[in-house]
CSV table of C-alpha atoms in Angstrom, one decimal:
chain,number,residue,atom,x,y,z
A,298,UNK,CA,-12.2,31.2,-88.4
A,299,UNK,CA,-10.5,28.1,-88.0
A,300,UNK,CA,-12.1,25.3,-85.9
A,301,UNK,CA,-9.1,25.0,-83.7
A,302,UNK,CA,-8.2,28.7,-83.3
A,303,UNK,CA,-8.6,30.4,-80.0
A,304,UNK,CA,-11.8,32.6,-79.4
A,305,UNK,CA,-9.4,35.3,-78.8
A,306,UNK,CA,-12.5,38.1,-77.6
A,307,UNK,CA,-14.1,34.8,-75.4
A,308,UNK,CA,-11.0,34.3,-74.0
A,309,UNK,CA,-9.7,37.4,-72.5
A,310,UNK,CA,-13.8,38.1,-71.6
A,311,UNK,CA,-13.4,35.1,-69.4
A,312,UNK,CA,-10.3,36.2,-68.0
A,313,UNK,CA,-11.6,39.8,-67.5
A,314,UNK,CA,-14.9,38.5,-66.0
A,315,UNK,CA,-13.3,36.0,-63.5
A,316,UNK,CA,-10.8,38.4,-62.3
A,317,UNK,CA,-13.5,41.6,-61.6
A,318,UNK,CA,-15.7,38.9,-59.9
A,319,UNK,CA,-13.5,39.0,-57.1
A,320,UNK,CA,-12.4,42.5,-56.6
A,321,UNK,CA,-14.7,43.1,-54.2
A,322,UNK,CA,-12.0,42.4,-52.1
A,323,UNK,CA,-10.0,45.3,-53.0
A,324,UNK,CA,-12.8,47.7,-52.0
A,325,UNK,CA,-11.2,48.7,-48.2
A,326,UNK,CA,-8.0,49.2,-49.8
A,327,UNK,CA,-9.5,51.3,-52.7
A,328,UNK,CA,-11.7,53.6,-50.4
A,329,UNK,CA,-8.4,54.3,-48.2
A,330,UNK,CA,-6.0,55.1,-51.1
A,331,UNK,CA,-8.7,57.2,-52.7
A,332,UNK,CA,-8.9,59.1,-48.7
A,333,UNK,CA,-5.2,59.9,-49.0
A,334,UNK,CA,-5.6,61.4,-52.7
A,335,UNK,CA,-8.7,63.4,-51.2
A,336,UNK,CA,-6.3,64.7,-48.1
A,337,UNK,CA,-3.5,66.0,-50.5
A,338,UNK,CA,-6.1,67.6,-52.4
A,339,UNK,CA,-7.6,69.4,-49.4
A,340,UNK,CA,-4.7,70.5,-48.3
A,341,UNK,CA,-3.5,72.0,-51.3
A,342,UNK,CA,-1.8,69.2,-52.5
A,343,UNK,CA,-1.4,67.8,-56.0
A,344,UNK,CA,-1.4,64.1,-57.2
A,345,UNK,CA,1.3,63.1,-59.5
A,346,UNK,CA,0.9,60.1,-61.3
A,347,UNK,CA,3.9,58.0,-63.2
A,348,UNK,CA,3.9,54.6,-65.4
A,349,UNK,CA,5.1,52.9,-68.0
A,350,UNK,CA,3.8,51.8,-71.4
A,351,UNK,CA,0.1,51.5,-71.2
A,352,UNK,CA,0.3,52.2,-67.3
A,353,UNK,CA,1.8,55.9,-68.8
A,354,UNK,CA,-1.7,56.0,-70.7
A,355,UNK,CA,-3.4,55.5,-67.2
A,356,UNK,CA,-1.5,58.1,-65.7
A,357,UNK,CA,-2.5,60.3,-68.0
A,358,UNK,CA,-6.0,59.3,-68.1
A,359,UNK,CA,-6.4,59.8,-64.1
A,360,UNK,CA,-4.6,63.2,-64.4
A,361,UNK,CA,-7.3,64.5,-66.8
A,362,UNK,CA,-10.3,63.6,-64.9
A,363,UNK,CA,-8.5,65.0,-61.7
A,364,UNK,CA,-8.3,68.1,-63.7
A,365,UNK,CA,-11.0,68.3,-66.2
A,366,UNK,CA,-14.0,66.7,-64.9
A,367,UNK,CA,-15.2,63.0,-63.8
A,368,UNK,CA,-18.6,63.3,-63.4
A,369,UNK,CA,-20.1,66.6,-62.1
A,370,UNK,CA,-19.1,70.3,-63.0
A,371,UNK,CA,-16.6,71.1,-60.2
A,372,UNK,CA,-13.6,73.3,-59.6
A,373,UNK,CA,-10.0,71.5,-61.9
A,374,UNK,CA,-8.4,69.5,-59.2
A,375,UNK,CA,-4.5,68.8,-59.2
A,376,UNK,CA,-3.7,66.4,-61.1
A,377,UNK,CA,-0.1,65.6,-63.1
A,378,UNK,CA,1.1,62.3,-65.2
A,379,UNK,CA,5.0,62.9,-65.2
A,380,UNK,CA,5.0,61.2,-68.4
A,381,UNK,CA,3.4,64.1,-70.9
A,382,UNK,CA,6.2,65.9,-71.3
A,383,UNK,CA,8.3,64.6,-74.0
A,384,UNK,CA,11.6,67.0,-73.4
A,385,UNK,CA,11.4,66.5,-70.1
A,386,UNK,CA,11.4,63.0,-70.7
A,387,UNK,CA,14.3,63.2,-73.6
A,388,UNK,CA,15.9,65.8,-71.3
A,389,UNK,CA,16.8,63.4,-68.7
A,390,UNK,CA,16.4,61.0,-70.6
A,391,UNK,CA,19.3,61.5,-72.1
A,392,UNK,CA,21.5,63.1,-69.9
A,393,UNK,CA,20.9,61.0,-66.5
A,394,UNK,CA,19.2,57.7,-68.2
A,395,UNK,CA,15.5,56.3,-68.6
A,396,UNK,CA,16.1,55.3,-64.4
A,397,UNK,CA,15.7,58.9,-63.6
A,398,UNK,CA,12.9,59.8,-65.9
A,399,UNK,CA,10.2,60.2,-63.0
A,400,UNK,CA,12.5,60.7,-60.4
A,401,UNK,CA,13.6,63.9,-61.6
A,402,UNK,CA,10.5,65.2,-62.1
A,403,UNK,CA,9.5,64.2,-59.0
A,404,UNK,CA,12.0,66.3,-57.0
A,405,UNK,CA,12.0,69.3,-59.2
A,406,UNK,CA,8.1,69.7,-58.8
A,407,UNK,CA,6.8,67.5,-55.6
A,408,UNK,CA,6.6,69.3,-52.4
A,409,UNK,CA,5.5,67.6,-49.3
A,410,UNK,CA,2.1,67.0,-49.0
A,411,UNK,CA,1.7,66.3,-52.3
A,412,UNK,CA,0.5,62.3,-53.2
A,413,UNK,CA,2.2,60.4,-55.9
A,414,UNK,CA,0.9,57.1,-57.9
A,415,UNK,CA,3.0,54.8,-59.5
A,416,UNK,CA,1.2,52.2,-61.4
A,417,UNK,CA,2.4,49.1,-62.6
A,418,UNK,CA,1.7,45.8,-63.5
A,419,UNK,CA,5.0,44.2,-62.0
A,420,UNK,CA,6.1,46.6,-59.5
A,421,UNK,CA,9.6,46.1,-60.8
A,422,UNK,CA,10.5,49.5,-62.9
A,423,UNK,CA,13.5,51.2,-61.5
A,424,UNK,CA,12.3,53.8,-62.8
A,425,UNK,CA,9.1,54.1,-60.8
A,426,UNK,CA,11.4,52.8,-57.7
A,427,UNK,CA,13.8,55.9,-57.7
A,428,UNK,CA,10.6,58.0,-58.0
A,429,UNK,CA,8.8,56.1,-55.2
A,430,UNK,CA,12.2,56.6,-52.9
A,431,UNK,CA,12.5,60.2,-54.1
A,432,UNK,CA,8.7,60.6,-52.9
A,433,UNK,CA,9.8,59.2,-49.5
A,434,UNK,CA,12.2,61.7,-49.5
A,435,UNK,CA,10.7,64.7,-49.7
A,436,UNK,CA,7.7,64.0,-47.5
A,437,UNK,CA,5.2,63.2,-50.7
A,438,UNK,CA,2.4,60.3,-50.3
A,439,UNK,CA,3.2,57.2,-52.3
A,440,UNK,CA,0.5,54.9,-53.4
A,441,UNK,CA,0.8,52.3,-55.9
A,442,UNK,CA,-2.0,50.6,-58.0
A,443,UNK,CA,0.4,47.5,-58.7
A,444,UNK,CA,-0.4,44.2,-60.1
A,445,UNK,CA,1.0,40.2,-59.4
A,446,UNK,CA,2.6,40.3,-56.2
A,447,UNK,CA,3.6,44.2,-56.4
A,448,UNK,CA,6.7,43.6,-56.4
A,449,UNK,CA,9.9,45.7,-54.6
A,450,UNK,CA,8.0,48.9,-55.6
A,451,UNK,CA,4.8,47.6,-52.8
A,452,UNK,CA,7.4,48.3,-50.0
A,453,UNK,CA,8.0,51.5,-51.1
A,454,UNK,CA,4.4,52.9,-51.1
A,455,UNK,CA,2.5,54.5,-47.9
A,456,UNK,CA,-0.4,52.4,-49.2
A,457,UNK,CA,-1.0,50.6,-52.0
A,458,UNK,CA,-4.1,48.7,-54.1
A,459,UNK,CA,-2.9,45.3,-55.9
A,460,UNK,CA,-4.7,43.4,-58.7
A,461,UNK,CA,-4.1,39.5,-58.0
A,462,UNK,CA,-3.8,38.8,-61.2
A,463,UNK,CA,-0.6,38.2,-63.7
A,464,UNK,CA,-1.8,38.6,-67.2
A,465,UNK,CA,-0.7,42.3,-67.9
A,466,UNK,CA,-4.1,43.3,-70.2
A,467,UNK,CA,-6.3,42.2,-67.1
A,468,UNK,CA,-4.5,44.0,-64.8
A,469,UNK,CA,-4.3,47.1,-66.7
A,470,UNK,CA,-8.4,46.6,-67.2
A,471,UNK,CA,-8.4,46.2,-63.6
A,472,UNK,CA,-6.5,49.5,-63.0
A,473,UNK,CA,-8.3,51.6,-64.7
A,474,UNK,CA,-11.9,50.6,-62.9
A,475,UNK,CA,-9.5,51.7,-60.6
A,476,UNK,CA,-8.6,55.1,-61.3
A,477,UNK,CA,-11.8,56.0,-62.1
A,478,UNK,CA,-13.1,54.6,-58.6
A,479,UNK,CA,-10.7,56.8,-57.3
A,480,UNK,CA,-11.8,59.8,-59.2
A,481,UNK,CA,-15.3,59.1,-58.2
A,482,UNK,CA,-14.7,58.8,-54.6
A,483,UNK,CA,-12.3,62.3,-54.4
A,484,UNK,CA,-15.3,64.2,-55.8
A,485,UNK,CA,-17.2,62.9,-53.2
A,486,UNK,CA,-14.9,63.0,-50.5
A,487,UNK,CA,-14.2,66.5,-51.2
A,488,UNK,CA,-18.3,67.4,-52.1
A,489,UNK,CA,-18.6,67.6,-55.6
A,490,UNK,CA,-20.3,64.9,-56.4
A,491,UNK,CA,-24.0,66.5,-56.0
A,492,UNK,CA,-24.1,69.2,-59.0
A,493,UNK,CA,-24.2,72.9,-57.8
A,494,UNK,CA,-22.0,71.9,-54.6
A,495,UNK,CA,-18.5,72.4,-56.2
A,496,UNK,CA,-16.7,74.6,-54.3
């Protein structure tokens, strides 16, 4: 390596270091987002989750421990990433433009009482913003896992958890810690987390 190159993998570990150091913070904000996913899911509910780029990949990830399994045996919770399904996605895509992707989806299969997270790092996706506002609509939970500032998409959410940082990797680090706190605090709010209890 060069003498003068950047230690890229030093680099973004002090970035990544520095800026879990103080989410502490976020932990009221996390244990009450992760109480409204519980409610929807106790009352029949199902938690749709939408994103772009590498927040997609997060949507997807949370939707399969929601329905596979996070830590402990337990009945397949519901849990949907609105960006899986590529024709679908093409579909509207296409005919009704990349703004109306989510929001589509979200009034075709959300029903009130359902939750809905939108994750992004900017909180500026129209996309995500006519789904958020289509949410409101119907009666569905909206909670964002944002990033920066959050953005115009942070007024749109019931509740909403954001990572005070603006370099995009960290935040989406952040976010997934995230998600999986989440996932851990649903199985326990809704008694799974001991194994042998799962309803």
């Amino acid at each position: 390596m060069h003498p003068s190159a950047p230690d890229v993998y030093l680099s973004a570990l002090h970035e990544h270091l520095a800026l879990f150091a103080g989410l502490q913070a976020l932990q009221p904000g996390v244990e009450q987002t992760a109480a409204r996913l519980a409610r929807a899911l106790q009352q029949g509910g199902k938690v749709m989750l939408c994103g772009n780029g590498g927040s997609a990949a997060d949507s997807q990830h949370i939707a399969a421990e929601l329905t596979g399994r996070f830590v402990h045996d337990r009945r397949p919770l519901g849990g949907l990433a609105l960006s899986t399904d590529s024709s679908a996605l093409t579909c509207i895509g296409n005919d009704y433009g990349f703004d109306a992707v989510f929001e589509r989806q979200v009034r075709g299969l959300g029903r009130a009482g359902d939750a809905l997270v939108l994750i992004s790092t900017s909180g500026r996706s129209p996309n995500l913003l006519r789904a958020a506002q289509a949410a409101r609509d119907l009666g569905i939970t909206t909670i964002g896992l944002l990033g920066r500032d959050g953005g115009p998409l942070l007024a749109l959410c019931d509740d909403a958890v954001v990572v005070p940082a603006t370099v995009t990797a960290r935040i989406q680090e952040a976010h997934i810690f995230i998600g999986h706190c989440w996932c851990g605090l649903v199985e326990q709010a809704l008694g799974v987390d001991v194994p042998g209890t799962a309803p």
